[in-house]
Structure formats: C-alpha cells, structure tokens
Backbone as ProteinMPNN parsed JSONL, in Angstrom:
{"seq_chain_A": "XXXXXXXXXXXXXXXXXXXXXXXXXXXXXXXXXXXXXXXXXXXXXXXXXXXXXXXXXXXXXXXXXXXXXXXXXXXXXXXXXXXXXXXXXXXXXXXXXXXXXXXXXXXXXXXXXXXXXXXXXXXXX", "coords_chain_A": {"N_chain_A": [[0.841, -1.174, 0.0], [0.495, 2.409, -1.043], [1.915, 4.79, 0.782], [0.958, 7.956, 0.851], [2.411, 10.966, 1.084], [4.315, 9.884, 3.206], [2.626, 9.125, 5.207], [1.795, 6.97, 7.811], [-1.206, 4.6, 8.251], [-3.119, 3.553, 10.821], [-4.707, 0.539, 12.046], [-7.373, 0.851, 13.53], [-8.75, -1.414, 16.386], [-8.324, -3.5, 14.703], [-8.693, -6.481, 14.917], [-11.828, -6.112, 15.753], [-14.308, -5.344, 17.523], [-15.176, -6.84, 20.117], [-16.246, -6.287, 22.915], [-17.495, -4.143, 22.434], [-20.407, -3.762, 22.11], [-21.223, -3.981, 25.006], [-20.394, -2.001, 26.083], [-21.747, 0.401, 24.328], [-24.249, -0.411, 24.942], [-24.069, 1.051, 27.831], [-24.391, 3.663, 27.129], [-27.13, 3.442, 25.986], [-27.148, 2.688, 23.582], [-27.939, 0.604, 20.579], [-26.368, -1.785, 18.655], [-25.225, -3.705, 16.114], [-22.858, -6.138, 15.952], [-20.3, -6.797, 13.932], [-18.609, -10.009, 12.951], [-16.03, -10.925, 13.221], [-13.585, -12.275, 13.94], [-15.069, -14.543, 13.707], [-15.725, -14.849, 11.171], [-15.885, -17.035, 8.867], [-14.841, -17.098, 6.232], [-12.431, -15.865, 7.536], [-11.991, -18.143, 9.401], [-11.371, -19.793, 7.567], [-8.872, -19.834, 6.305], [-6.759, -19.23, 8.768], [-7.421, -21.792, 9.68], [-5.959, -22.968, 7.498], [-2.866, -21.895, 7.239], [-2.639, -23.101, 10.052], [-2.746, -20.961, 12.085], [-3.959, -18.436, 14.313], [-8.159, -16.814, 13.794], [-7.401, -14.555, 14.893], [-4.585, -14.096, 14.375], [-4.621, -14.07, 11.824], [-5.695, -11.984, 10.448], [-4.472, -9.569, 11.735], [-1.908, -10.219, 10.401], [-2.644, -9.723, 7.726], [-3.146, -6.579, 7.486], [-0.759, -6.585, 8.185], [0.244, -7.306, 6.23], [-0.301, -5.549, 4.127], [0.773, -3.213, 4.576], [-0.244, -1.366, 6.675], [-0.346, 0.006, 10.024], [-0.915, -1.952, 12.947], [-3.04, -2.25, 16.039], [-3.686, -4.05, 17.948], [-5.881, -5.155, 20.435], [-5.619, -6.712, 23.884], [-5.649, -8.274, 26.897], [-5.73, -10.672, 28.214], [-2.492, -12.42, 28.375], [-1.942, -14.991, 26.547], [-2.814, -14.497, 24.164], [-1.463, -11.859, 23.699], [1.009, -12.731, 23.582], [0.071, -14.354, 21.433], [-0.606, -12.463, 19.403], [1.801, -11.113, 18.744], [2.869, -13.189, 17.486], [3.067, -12.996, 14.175], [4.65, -12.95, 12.042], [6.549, -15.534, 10.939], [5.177, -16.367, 9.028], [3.458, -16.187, 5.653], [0.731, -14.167, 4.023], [-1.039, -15.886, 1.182], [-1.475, -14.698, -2.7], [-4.272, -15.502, -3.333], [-5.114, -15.602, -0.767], [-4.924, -12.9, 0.706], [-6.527, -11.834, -1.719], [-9.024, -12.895, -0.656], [-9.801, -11.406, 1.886], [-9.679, -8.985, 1.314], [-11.852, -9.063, 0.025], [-13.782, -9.308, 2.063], [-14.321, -6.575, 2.944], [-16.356, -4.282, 3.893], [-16.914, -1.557, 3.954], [-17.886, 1.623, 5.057], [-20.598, 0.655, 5.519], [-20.01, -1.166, 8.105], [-19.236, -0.267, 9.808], [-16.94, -0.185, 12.895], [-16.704, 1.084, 15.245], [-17.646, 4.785, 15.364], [-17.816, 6.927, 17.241], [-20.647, 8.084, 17.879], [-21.717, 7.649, 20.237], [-20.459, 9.231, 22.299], [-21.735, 11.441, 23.75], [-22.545, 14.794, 22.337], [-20.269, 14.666, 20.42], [-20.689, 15.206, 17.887], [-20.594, 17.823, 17.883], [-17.929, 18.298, 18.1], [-15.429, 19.876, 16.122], [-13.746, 18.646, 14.721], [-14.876, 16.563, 13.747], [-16.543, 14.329, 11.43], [-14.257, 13.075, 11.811]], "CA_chain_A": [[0.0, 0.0, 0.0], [1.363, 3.303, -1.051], [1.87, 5.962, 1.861], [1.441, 8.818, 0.552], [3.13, 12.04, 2.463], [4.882, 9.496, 4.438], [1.785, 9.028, 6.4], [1.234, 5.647, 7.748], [-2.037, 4.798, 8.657], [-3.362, 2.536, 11.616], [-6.027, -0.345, 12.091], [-8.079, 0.699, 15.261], [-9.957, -2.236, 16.459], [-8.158, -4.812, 13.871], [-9.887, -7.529, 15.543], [-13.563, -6.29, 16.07], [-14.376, -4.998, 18.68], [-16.401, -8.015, 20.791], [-17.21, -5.766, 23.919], [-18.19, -2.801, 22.193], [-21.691, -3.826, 22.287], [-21.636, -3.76, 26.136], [-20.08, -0.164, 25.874], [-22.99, 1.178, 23.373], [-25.202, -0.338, 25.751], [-24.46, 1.782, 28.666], [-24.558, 4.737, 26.514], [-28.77, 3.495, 25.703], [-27.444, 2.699, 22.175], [-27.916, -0.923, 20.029], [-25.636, -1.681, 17.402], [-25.114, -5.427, 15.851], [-20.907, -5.848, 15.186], [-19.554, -7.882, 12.949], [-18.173, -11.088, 13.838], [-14.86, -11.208, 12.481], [-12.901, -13.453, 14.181], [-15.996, -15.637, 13.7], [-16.31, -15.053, 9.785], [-15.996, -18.499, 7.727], [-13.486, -17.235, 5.468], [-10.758, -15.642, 8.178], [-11.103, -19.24, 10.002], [-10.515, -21.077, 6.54], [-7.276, -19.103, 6.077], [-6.782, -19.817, 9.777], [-6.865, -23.547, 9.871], [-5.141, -23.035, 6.322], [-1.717, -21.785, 8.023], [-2.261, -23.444, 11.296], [-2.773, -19.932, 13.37], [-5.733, -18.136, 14.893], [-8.402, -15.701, 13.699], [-6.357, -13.083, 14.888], [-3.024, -13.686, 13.661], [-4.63, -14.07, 10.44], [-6.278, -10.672, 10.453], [-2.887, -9.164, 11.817], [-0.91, -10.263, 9.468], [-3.26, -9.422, 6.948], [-3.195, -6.081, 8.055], [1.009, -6.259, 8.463], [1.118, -7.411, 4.627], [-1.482, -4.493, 3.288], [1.392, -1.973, 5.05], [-0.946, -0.741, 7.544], [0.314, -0.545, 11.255], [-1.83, -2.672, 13.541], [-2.6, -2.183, 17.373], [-4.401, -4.926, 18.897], [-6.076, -4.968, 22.526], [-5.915, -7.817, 24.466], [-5.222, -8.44, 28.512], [-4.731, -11.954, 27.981], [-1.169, -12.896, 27.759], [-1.575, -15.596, 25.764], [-3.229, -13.815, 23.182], [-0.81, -11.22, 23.417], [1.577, -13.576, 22.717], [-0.157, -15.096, 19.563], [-0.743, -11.332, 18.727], [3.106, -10.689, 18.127], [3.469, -14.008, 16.405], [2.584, -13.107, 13.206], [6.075, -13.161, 11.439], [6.634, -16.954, 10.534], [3.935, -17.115, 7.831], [2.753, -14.996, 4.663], [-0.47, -15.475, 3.454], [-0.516, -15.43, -0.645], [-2.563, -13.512, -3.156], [-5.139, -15.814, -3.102], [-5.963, -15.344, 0.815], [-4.889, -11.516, 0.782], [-7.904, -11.394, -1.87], [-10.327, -13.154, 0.135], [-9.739, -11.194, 3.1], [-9.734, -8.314, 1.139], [-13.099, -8.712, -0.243], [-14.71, -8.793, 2.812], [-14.909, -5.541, 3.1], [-17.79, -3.623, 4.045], [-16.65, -0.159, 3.675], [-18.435, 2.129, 5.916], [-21.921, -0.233, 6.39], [-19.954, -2.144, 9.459], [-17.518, 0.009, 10.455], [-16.803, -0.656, 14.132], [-16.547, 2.526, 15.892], [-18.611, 5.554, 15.0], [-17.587, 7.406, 18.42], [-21.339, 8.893, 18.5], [-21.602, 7.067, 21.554], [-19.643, 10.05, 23.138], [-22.588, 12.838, 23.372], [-21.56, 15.947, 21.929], [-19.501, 13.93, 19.648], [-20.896, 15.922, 16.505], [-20.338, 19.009, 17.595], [-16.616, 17.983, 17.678], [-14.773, 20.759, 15.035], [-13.087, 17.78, 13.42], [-16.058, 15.675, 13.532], [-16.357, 13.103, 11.798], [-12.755, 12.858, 12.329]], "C_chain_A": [[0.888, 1.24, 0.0], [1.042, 4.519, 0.357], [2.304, 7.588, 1.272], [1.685, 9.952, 1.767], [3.998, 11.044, 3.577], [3.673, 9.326, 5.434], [1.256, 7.62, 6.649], [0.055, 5.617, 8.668], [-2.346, 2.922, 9.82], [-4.649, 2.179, 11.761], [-6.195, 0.517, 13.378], [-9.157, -0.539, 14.889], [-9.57, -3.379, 14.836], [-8.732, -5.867, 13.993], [-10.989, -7.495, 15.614], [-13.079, -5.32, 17.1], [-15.644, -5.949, 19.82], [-16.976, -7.378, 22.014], [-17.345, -4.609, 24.017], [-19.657, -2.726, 22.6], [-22.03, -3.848, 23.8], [-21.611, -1.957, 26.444], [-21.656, 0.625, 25.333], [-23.876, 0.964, 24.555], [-25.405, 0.395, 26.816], [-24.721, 2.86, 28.386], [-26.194, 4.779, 25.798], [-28.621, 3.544, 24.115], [-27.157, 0.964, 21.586], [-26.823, -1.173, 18.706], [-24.839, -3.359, 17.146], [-23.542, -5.418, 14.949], [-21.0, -7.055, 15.064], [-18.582, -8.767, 13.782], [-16.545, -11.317, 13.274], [-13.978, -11.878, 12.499], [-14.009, -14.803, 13.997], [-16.474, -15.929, 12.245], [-15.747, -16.183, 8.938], [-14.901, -18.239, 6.989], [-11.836, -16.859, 6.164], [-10.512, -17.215, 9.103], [-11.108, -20.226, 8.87], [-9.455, -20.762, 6.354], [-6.253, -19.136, 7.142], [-5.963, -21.057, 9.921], [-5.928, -23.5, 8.443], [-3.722, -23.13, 6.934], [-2.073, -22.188, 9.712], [-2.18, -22.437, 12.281], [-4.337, -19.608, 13.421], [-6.516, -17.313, 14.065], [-7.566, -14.312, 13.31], [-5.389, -12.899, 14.003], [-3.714, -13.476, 12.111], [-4.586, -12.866, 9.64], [-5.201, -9.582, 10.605], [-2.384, -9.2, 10.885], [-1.555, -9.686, 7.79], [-3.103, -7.797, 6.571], [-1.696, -4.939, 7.379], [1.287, -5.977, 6.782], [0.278, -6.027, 3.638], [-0.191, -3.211, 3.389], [0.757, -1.261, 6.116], [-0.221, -1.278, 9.36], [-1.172, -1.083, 12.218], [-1.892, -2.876, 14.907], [-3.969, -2.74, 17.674], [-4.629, -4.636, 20.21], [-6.115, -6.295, 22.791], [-5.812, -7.578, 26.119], [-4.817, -9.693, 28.779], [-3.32, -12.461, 27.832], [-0.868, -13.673, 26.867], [-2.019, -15.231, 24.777], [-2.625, -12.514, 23.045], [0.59, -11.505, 22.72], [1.625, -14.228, 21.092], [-0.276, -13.598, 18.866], [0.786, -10.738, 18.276], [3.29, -11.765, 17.31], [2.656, -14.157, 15.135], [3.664, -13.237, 11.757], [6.765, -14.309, 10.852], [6.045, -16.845, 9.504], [3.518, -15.898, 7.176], [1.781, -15.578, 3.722], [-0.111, -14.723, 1.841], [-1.727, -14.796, -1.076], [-3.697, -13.834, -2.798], [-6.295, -15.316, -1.708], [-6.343, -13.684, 1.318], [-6.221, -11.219, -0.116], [-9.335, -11.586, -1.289], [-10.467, -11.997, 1.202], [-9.707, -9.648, 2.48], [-11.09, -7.716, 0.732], [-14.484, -8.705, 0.641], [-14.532, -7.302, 3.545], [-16.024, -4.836, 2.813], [-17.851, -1.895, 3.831], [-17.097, 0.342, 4.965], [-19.921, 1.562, 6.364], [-21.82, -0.926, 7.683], [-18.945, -1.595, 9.722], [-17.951, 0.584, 11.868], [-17.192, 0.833, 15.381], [-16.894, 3.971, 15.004], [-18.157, 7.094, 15.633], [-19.317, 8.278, 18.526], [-21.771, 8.47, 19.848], [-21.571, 7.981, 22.384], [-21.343, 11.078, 22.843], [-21.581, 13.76, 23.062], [-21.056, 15.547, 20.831], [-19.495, 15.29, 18.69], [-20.478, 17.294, 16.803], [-19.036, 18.984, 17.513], [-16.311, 19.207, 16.435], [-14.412, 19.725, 14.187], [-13.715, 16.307, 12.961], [-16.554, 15.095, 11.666], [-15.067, 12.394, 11.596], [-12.298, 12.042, 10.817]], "O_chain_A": [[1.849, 1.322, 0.765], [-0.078, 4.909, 0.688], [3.383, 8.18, 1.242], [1.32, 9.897, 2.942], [4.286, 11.478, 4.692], [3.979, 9.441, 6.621], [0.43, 7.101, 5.898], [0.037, 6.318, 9.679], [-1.969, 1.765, 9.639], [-5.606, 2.95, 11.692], [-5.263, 0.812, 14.126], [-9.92, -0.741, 13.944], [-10.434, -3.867, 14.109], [-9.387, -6.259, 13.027], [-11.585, -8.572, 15.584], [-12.017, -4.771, 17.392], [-16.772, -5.557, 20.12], [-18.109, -7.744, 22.329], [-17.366, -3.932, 25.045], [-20.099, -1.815, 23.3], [-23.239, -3.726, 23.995], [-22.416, -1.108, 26.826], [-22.425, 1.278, 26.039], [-24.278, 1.942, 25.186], [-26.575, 0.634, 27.116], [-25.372, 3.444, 29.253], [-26.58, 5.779, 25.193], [-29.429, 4.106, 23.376], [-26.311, 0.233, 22.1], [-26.798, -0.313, 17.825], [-24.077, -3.94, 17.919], [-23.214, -4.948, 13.859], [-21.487, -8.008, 15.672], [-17.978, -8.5, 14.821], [-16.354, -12.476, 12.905], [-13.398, -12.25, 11.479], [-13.627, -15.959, 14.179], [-17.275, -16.815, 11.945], [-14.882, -15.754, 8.174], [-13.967, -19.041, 7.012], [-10.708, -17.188, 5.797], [-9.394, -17.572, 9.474], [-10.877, -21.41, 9.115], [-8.772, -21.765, 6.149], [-5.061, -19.095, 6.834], [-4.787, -21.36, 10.12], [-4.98, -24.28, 8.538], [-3.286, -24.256, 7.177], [-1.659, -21.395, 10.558], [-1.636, -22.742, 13.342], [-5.362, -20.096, 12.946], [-5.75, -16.773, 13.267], [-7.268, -13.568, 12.376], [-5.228, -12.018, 13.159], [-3.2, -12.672, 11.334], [-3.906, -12.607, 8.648], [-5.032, -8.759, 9.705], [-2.287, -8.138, 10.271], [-0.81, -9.314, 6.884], [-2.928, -7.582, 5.371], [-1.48, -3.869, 6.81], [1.973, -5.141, 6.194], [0.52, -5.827, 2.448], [-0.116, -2.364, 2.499], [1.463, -0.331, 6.505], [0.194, -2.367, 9.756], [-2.283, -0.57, 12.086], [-1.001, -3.602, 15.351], [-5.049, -2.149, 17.668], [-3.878, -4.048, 20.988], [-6.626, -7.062, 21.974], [-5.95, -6.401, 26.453], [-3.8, -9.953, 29.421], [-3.192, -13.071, 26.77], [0.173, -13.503, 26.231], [-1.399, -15.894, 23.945], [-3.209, -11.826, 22.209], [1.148, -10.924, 21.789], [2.431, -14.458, 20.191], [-0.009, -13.588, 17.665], [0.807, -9.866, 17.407], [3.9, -11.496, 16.275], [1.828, -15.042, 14.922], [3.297, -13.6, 10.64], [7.724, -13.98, 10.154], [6.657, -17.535, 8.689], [3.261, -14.836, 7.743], [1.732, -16.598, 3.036], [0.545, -13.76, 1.444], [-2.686, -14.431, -0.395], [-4.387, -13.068, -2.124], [-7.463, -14.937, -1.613], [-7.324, -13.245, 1.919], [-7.068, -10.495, 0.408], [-10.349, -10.89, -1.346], [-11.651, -11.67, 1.288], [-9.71, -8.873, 3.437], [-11.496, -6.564, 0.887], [-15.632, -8.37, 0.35], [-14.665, -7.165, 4.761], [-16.581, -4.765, 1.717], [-18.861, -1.237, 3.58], [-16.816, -0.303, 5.975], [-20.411, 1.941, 7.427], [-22.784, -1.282, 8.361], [-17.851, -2.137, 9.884], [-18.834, 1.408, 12.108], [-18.127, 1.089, 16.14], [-16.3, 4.123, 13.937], [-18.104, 8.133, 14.974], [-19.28, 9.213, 19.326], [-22.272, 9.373, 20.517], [-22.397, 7.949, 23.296], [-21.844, 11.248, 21.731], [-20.37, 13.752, 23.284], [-21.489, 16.253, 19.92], [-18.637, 16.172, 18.685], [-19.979, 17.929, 15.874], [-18.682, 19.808, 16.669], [-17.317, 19.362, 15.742], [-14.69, 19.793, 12.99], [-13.322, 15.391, 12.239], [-16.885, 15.976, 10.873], [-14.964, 11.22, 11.239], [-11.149, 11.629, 10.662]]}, "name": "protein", "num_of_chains": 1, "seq": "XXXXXXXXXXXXXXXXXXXXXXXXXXXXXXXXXXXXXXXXXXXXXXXXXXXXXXXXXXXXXXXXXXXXXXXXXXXXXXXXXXXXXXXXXXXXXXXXXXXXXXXXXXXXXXXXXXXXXXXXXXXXX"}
C-alpha cells in the first residue's frame, strides 16, 4: 500500500471490537458488530496456516502496510498477537480477506456514543 506524504495509517480495532456492544449499551445505544474473528473465510485461512483468527487478520493487516494495534489483557493472546512473522499469506488469501470488506456499512466505531460527539470541530474525524 502506497503511503502517501509518508503518512502511515493505523487499524483501530483490527480484531472487532467483541465488547463494544456492552459499551454502546451503557450509553442506551444498540448496534449489531460484525463477527470477524468468527467469519468463515478468516477461520478457513486460519486452519489453512495453522494460526488463529487473529493472527490471520494481523498479518493481513502487516502485509497491506498498515500498522496494527491490537487490545488484548490476555497474555496468551498477546503472545499469539506478536506471532505473526513466521507465515505470509498469498494472493489468493490476501484477496479473500480483502473482499470482505464492508466499507463504511460495518464500520466498528462511529464514536457517536460520546454525546456531543458531533459538535466535535473535526467531527467526523
């Protein structure tokens, strides 16, 4: 991926976000997120190379050029979250994983959550 200006750009929420939907909820808002570590084609690419979800998505991510900052608290999933370096997936998988994209119909974070949000100056950021 080309960078232009030198500006490299970062995943937020590479993974999903799985306990967003508790978040929204205290904020009195509903919102149905995408399953992504749970989508059919990132765990055929998965069991393909023998790693998780994640790494797949990571590395996916790593090979696009994009920098990638995972959350976890887990250790051992912080662990599998650095080991993504062993294994490169090929065109084939990079296109699958490319074509699930949704654009802006499922994109994860919104921040209107935050009241006020909109009036933000640099809204919608």
């Amino acid at each position: 991926m080309q960078k232009k200006n030198n500006i490299a750009v970062t995943c937020y929420s590479p993974l999903g976000a799985p306990g967003l939907g508790k978040f929204l909820a205290a904020f009195g808002q509903q919102k149905e997120m995408p399953d992504i570590l749970g989508n059919p084609t990132v765990k055929s690419i998965a069991a393909k190379w023998n790693k998780t979800p994640a790494q797949v998505l990571l590395r996916h991510c790593i090979q696009k050029g994009l920098c990638a900052i995972p959350k976890s608290v887990t250790p051992k999933r912080i662990q599998e979250n650095i080991n993504i370096f062993d294994f490169v997936l090929d065109d084939g998988d990079m296109m699958e994983l490319n074509n699930l994209d949704q654009g802006s119909v499922a994109r994860i974070l919104d921040f209107t959550a935050f009241p006020g949000i909109k009036k933000h100056p640099e809204y919608p950021f």
